[in-house]
Amino acid sequence: MFKQNLHHVSQAPTNPQSEQVEAAFDVADLYRGPVPVSIAEGSKALPLDEKFRQAYFWIVNHAIISPFYDIEYNDGPPQKFPLGDRKDPVVLPSGQSYCSFVLLPLLTFAVRAKCLLVGGPGRGKTSSAVLMGILAGYSLRDVRRAIQKGQPQMTVADLLGSPLPADLVKAESIDQIGIAWRKWLGMRVKIIDEYNRIPTRTQSALLTLMSDNYAELYDQTFDCPDSAWYLTANDDAGGGTYQVIEALRDRIDIVVKALHFNSRFLRELLERIESGVRPEEVMPSEIIFSEDEWTRLHTAIRRVPLPDPILRRLEFFASQFEYLEAAAAQFEYKTKDTVKLAALDWHQVTSQETGKDKLKDLGSQTRNGLSVRALMTTLVFVKALAYFRGAKQVELEDLRQILPFVLHDKLIQDPDCPFFELGENQAFRSDKIGWIRKMFDLACGEYDRLQLDSDDPVLKLSDQFNEGLDGLGERDVRKRLVEIERAVKKWSGSRKFYGHQYDDVLKLKYLHQRYSNYLRWLKWKDGDPE
Amino acid sequence: MSTDPFPLPSLRQFHAALEADREYLNSRFRNSSRPGSFNGNDFLQEFADLAGPLVELVALEAPERTRQATRGLFDSLLGLHVSGHLGPQPKLARLRDLWQSCLPRARRLLVSDAYQVSGALSNGLIRVAQHSTNSAERWLTLMETAVPQVESMTQLLDVGLVAAWFSGLAPFRKEALRKLAELPFAISRTLLRWETEGTPTLLSQLLQSWVADPWVRPLPQIPSPRNYSLMKVGQVGSFRGFDGPFLYPPMVVAESNQLIAISGDSAWRILGDCFGSAAIQTTRVPRKAFLTPDQTSECVKLSRAGLIQWGDLQTLDASLAGASSYACDGTTLAITLPTSFHVYLVARCES
């Protein structure tokens, strides 16, 4: 594989469903000649999504030896073969599939997110991040020098910069002190190697950078440009030399595992050694993104439509996790977050949970719900994945594939849940990707069983409300209030009450309150002597 | 006497790169398809002469790209030697000038991808030279002046395309007009040889003028008053035995605002503008009657004596007397003679 020309960027469209441009007079004739240059086929710049895919295929074919296709897409029924004692299937996908270790850092680059690369030492985590830096147009030298290497003696000054010594002496006030900011702060790709070896105090400075995108020293601030972040850690649990503060962990948008090296590809390694060529030194210029192209890429991704039916399924899935009946008496506070804030024993609280089938209830499997940040990250990444595939809009499979990687560190598993006691589910205690995907499949199954696509009273009431209140009379408002109360009453009769119903009831309460306020206003308006 | 603007004390980095990649480069040479007469020593000498200084320039900019540049230039030069365009008896001697005087000015681009840059420019010069030697000279001069300002590979290709048009390759006109509008003004000005004159507004006006009239001269100021006259602006084609396209003396027709020359059963589209003219073979052979002298077309009249009347202008050109056919596409008048293998072009130009 490595003997192929490293300069080669595939000329064939990477996704045949893309539109083919009609060939006009071929100005590429100017550059056809005895030297076979790949740009000879056309002096036009690649469309951005095609360039994006070309970058993926160049990396996966020439740079990183990672022959895995764990992000699986199927055009038709795939072939599945049960293997081993447990008879877990190996799937041969029927559609174009991708390697998460290559694709997800690339998506992170496109949407300017924060990616944590985890895995044992020597598995290509830092190399993958370096490739992203070169993809952004930086030289290899600049990228390598800008890598922040976590180590126990790392100080805030090491990370951010130092005050200019002359200013320290001369300054009469703190704002007169000039700061020599570290060069890496201004880069569009930022790499932190072994972030779990950074001491806690310095982690706080890093947190400010990652969350608010500015650095502060001696009352001086440096506003960093938007950038893609790559952090590496050797330990999946985030331990290492220092405990990573939770707020910092929470800023990570996506977690990517460095997969093991498949020994059947040892020859590729040998060829690489013999040729002495490093892929990061020979990335073709055609796949390098200028700053303008990077910005346009981000804009294009955000514009990818997300159809309502897909969004609805994501809503249904996300609503499964937060509700915990025993957490409070006030309905709004019946959440796992309430228990966490009260620092109560988890099992003590959850043992009071009755009335739910804990094998069926997805919420029982987690110790927390999904934050706004996690949901926003999901939305951005699912659009990026759809864009990468050349799809006109987000598809359900895009959501199914991306969710586990985004929520990997966001959803905390309760391994004592009865769900994991079942034989076929025990592997999910360690396989978090498989677990989250399984939960999504179960949620979609439940969604279909409830026929929510065609029979969703809460959606109907929401749509009705979204049409607006202008011109709505008192009679119509009362009618709607009754409908809302009837819907809530329907659930109050049932002993079993699940997470998605919790969010539905809260939505109904919200609608009820909005209509009630409007009714009060109508009465006040009609009662106005003028 | 050497006028090398980029004097370098040694080829130390180049030699280091050769040593580091010795096996790789040797295997590339072994695996290449070379003709029997290929002389490896000649190639090595030329590789050192042409690629060595470029590698040193790359090393000054980005030392970590030195090996990549060496490999890329090696592959590029090997391709040119195998094809015979370089070597002891090169098909195109001007290629050496490209490598020695033009490529050093593109050092920033060489850092990012030496193979693509050297390959594309070499192929470009070869293509332009196929049109004419004069075109190649002009293209090379334009590229030497413009390349230092180029910032990306895409821009380099666009500049090459515009330079090709300006060097007389009329078929590239339509695409080059589009690229010229997109290029930074500083580069466009360089290509137009406006030096410090001209403005973006003037360029914009010029581009619009060119859409309507390909014979507008690219002057940095609009002359006032504007005086027009009819003049012979070029001739296209020649006998096939002299490297031209026509087996028989051609005749011309106008169809769908295009000038078509027909010789035997084949047809060529005639393209002409202020930079040059060309005949491009087309599969579409119009079946239309030829206009002969004294037959009036929509806008032009040509007499047997060679008197051309075009709107309010007229001129007498005795060399065009006894024409076998003529045709006009609105901006260019094409005339053929019964004993000539050329197509003569006349246009309304500023005098």
PDB file of C-alpha atoms in Angstrom, chain A residues 41-181:
ATOM      1  CA  GLU A  41      -7.430  16.804 -14.888  1.00  0.00           C
ATOM      2  CA  GLY A  42      -8.723  20.232 -14.113  1.00  0.00           C
ATOM      3  CA  SER A  43      -7.480  23.545 -12.873  1.00  0.00           C
ATOM      4  CA  LYS A  44     -10.681  24.035 -10.925  1.00  0.00           C
ATOM      5  CA  ALA A  45     -10.490  23.745  -7.187  1.00  0.00           C
ATOM      6  CA  LEU A  46     -12.268  20.727  -5.724  1.00  0.00           C
ATOM      7  CA  PRO A  47     -15.680  21.335  -4.194  1.00  0.00           C
ATOM      8  CA  LEU A  48     -15.182  21.579  -0.484  1.00  0.00           C
ATOM      9  CA  ASP A  49     -17.012  18.405   0.461  1.00  0.00           C
ATOM     10  CA  GLU A  50     -15.048  16.456  -2.120  1.00  0.00           C
ATOM     11  CA  LYS A  51     -11.809  17.948  -0.814  1.00  0.00           C
ATOM     12  CA  PHE A  52     -12.907  16.943   2.664  1.00  0.00           C
ATOM     13  CA  ARG A  53     -13.402  13.374   1.528  1.00  0.00           C
ATOM     14  CA  GLN A  54     -10.142  13.391  -0.416  1.00  0.00           C
ATOM     15  CA  ALA A  55      -8.388  14.368   2.789  1.00  0.00           C
ATOM     16  CA  TYR A  56      -9.962  11.425   4.612  1.00  0.00           C
ATOM     17  CA  PHE A  57      -9.035   8.934   1.933  1.00  0.00           C
ATOM     18  CA  TRP A  58      -5.493  10.207   1.628  1.00  0.00           C
ATOM     19  CA  ILE A  59      -4.985   9.883   5.380  1.00  0.00           C
ATOM     20  CA  VAL A  60      -6.558   6.466   5.592  1.00  0.00           C
ATOM     21  CA  ASN A  61      -4.786   5.127   2.481  1.00  0.00           C
ATOM     22  CA  HIS A  62      -1.364   6.677   2.932  1.00  0.00           C
ATOM     23  CA  ALA A  63      -0.843   8.192   6.331  1.00  0.00           C
ATOM     24  CA  ILE A  64      -2.404   6.225   9.159  1.00  0.00           C
ATOM     25  CA  ILE A  65      -2.471   2.461   8.973  1.00  0.00           C
ATOM     26  CA  SER A  66      -5.890   1.955  10.507  1.00  0.00           C
ATOM     27  CA  PRO A  67      -7.794  -0.550   8.401  1.00  0.00           C
ATOM     28  CA  PHE A  68     -10.947  -0.494  10.463  1.00  0.00           C
ATOM     29  CA  TYR A  69     -14.455   0.279   9.342  1.00  0.00           C
ATOM     30  CA  ASP A  70     -16.269   0.667  12.610  1.00  0.00           C
ATOM     31  CA  ILE A  71     -18.562   3.422  11.337  1.00  0.00           C
ATOM     32  CA  GLU A  72     -20.731   1.208   9.196  1.00  0.00           C
ATOM     33  CA  TYR A  73     -23.182   2.232   6.526  1.00  0.00           C
ATOM     34  CA  ASN A  74     -25.281  -0.120   4.450  1.00  0.00           C
ATOM     35  CA  ASP A  75     -26.972   0.344   1.099  1.00  0.00           C
ATOM     36  CA  GLY A  76     -28.780  -2.961   1.526  1.00  0.00           C
ATOM     37  CA  PRO A  77     -28.781  -5.803   4.050  1.00  0.00           C
ATOM     38  CA  PRO A  78     -25.193  -6.472   5.107  1.00  0.00           C
ATOM     39  CA  GLN A  79     -23.619  -9.871   5.514  1.00  0.00           C
ATOM     40  CA  LYS A  80     -23.246 -10.870   9.151  1.00  0.00           C
ATOM     41  CA  PHE A  81     -21.298 -13.822  10.502  1.00  0.00           C
ATOM     42  CA  PRO A  82     -21.449 -14.876  14.152  1.00  0.00           C
ATOM     43  CA  LEU A  83     -18.024 -15.582  15.592  1.00  0.00           C
ATOM     44  CA  GLY A  84     -16.629 -16.934  18.809  1.00  0.00           C
ATOM     45  CA  ASP A  85     -18.280 -18.329  21.858  1.00  0.00           C
ATOM     46  CA  ARG A  86     -20.585 -15.398  22.341  1.00  0.00           C
ATOM     47  CA  LYS A  87     -21.589 -15.461  18.663  1.00  0.00           C
ATOM     48  CA  ASP A  88     -21.230 -11.702  18.325  1.00  0.00           C
ATOM     49  CA  PRO A  89     -21.455 -10.917  14.616  1.00  0.00           C
ATOM     50  CA  VAL A  90     -18.796  -9.492  12.358  1.00  0.00           C
ATOM     51  CA  VAL A  91     -20.564  -7.270   9.861  1.00  0.00           C
ATOM     52  CA  LEU A  92     -19.411  -6.805   6.265  1.00  0.00           C
ATOM     53  CA  PRO A  93     -21.080  -3.496   5.416  1.00  0.00           C
ATOM     54  CA  SER A  94     -22.708  -3.065   2.034  1.00  0.00           C
ATOM     55  CA  GLY A  95     -22.151   0.689   1.913  1.00  0.00           C
ATOM     56  CA  GLN A  96     -19.130   2.961   2.159  1.00  0.00           C
ATOM     57  CA  SER A  97     -17.911   2.728   5.747  1.00  0.00           C
ATOM     58  CA  TYR A  98     -15.269   4.600   7.669  1.00  0.00           C
ATOM     59  CA  CYS A  99     -12.623   4.361  10.341  1.00  0.00           C
ATOM     60  CA  SER A 100     -13.524   6.346  13.451  1.00  0.00           C
ATOM     61  CA  PHE A 101      -9.887   6.965  14.346  1.00  0.00           C
ATOM     62  CA  VAL A 102      -9.386   8.882  11.097  1.00  0.00           C
ATOM     63  CA  LEU A 103     -12.836  10.292  10.453  1.00  0.00           C
ATOM     64  CA  LEU A 104     -13.672  11.759  13.826  1.00  0.00           C
ATOM     65  CA  PRO A 105     -10.524  13.893  14.181  1.00  0.00           C
ATOM     66  CA  LEU A 106     -11.253  15.128  10.673  1.00  0.00           C
ATOM     67  CA  LEU A 107     -14.811  16.052  11.612  1.00  0.00           C
ATOM     68  CA  THR A 108     -13.426  17.762  14.693  1.00  0.00           C
ATOM     69  CA  PHE A 109     -11.170  19.806  12.439  1.00  0.00           C
ATOM     70  CA  ALA A 110     -14.108  20.854  10.297  1.00  0.00           C
ATOM     71  CA  VAL A 111     -16.420  21.907  13.130  1.00  0.00           C
ATOM     72  CA  ARG A 112     -13.686  23.373  15.360  1.00  0.00           C
ATOM     73  CA  ALA A 113     -14.490  21.095  18.253  1.00  0.00           C
ATOM     74  CA  LYS A 114     -12.428  19.388  20.938  1.00  0.00           C
ATOM     75  CA  CYS A 115     -11.390  15.815  20.435  1.00  0.00           C
ATOM     76  CA  LEU A 116      -9.860  13.509  23.006  1.00  0.00           C
ATOM     77  CA  LEU A 117      -7.739  10.729  21.555  1.00  0.00           C
ATOM     78  CA  VAL A 118      -7.348   7.854  23.975  1.00  0.00           C
ATOM     79  CA  GLY A 119      -5.484   4.620  23.809  1.00  0.00           C
ATOM     80  CA  GLY A 120      -2.269   2.956  24.762  1.00  0.00           C
ATOM     81  CA  PRO A 121       1.102   4.530  23.993  1.00  0.00           C
ATOM     82  CA  GLY A 122       2.441   4.347  20.454  1.00  0.00           C
ATOM     83  CA  ARG A 123      -0.915   3.970  18.754  1.00  0.00           C
ATOM     84  CA  GLY A 124      -0.807   7.089  16.648  1.00  0.00           C
ATOM     85  CA  LYS A 125      -2.734   9.545  18.786  1.00  0.00           C
ATOM     86  CA  THR A 126      -0.252  12.392  18.485  1.00  0.00           C
ATOM     87  CA  SER A 127       0.470  11.543  14.854  1.00  0.00           C
ATOM     88  CA  SER A 128      -3.199  11.853  14.037  1.00  0.00           C
ATOM     89  CA  ALA A 129      -3.346  15.251  15.706  1.00  0.00           C
ATOM     90  CA  VAL A 130      -0.214  16.397  13.873  1.00  0.00           C
ATOM     91  CA  LEU A 131      -1.824  15.481  10.556  1.00  0.00           C
ATOM     92  CA  MET A 132      -4.734  17.741  11.406  1.00  0.00           C
ATOM     93  CA  GLY A 133      -2.321  20.581  12.020  1.00  0.00           C
ATOM     94  CA  ILE A 134      -0.741  20.094   8.619  1.00  0.00           C
ATOM     95  CA  LEU A 135      -4.167  19.855   7.044  1.00  0.00           C
ATOM     96  CA  ALA A 136      -4.793  23.345   8.398  1.00  0.00           C
ATOM     97  CA  GLY A 137      -1.829  24.607   6.418  1.00  0.00           C
ATOM     98  CA  TYR A 138       0.842  24.767   9.106  1.00  0.00           C
ATOM     99  CA  SER A 139       4.308  23.433   8.487  1.00  0.00           C
ATOM    100  CA  LEU A 140       5.333  20.269  10.269  1.00  0.00           C
ATOM    101  CA  ARG A 141       7.914  22.229  12.189  1.00  0.00           C
ATOM    102  CA  ASP A 142       5.348  24.721  13.455  1.00  0.00           C
ATOM    103  CA  VAL A 143       2.893  21.994  14.408  1.00  0.00           C
ATOM    104  CA  ARG A 144       5.452  19.978  16.342  1.00  0.00           C
ATOM    105  CA  ARG A 145       6.780  22.985  18.183  1.00  0.00           C
ATOM    106  CA  ALA A 146       3.297  24.068  19.116  1.00  0.00           C
ATOM    107  CA  ILE A 147       2.329  20.783  20.772  1.00  0.00           C
ATOM    108  CA  GLN A 148       1.800  21.334  24.492  1.00  0.00           C
ATOM    109  CA  LYS A 149       3.172  18.305  26.293  1.00  0.00           C
ATOM    110  CA  GLY A 150       1.566  17.589  29.619  1.00  0.00           C
ATOM    111  CA  GLN A 151       4.024  16.978  32.426  1.00  0.00           C
ATOM    112  CA  PRO A 152       3.812  17.394  36.222  1.00  0.00           C
ATOM    113  CA  GLN A 153       5.999  20.507  36.281  1.00  0.00           C
ATOM    114  CA  MET A 154       3.953  22.352  33.694  1.00  0.00           C
ATOM    115  CA  THR A 155       3.098  25.825  34.890  1.00  0.00           C
ATOM    116  CA  VAL A 156       0.624  28.397  33.683  1.00  0.00           C
ATOM    117  CA  ALA A 157       3.514  30.350  32.181  1.00  0.00           C
ATOM    118  CA  ASP A 158       4.621  27.272  30.226  1.00  0.00           C
ATOM    119  CA  LEU A 159       1.138  27.035  28.809  1.00  0.00           C
ATOM    120  CA  LEU A 160       0.250  30.653  28.191  1.00  0.00           C
ATOM    121  CA  GLY A 161       3.343  32.806  28.236  1.00  0.00           C
ATOM    122  CA  SER A 162       5.393  35.037  30.479  1.00  0.00           C
ATOM    123  CA  PRO A 163       5.469  38.691  31.378  1.00  0.00           C
ATOM    124  CA  LEU A 164       8.220  40.617  29.646  1.00  0.00           C
ATOM    125  CA  PRO A 165      10.994  41.003  32.239  1.00  0.00           C
ATOM    126  CA  ALA A 166      11.655  44.633  31.371  1.00  0.00           C
ATOM    127  CA  ASP A 167       7.994  45.476  31.811  1.00  0.00           C
ATOM    128  CA  LEU A 168       7.896  43.740  35.176  1.00  0.00           C
ATOM    129  CA  VAL A 169      10.580  46.079  36.400  1.00  0.00           C
ATOM    130  CA  LYS A 170       9.328  49.288  34.851  1.00  0.00           C
ATOM    131  CA  ALA A 171       5.575  48.903  35.135  1.00  0.00           C
ATOM    132  CA  GLU A 172       3.787  51.108  37.590  1.00  0.00           C
ATOM    133  CA  SER A 173       0.541  49.272  37.247  1.00  0.00           C
ATOM    134  CA  ILE A 174      -0.350  45.753  36.330  1.00  0.00           C
ATOM    135  CA  ASP A 175      -1.890  46.662  33.028  1.00  0.00           C
ATOM    136  CA  GLN A 176       1.447  48.027  31.831  1.00  0.00           C
ATOM    137  CA  ILE A 177       3.014  44.611  31.901  1.00  0.00           C
ATOM    138  CA  GLY A 178       3.396  43.225  28.436  1.00  0.00           C
ATOM    139  CA  ILE A 179       3.004  39.499  27.991  1.00  0.00           C
ATOM    140  CA  ALA A 180       4.972  37.320  25.606  1.00  0.00           C
ATOM    141  CA  TRP A 181       2.129  35.036  24.672  1.00  0.00           C
TER     142      TRP A 181
END
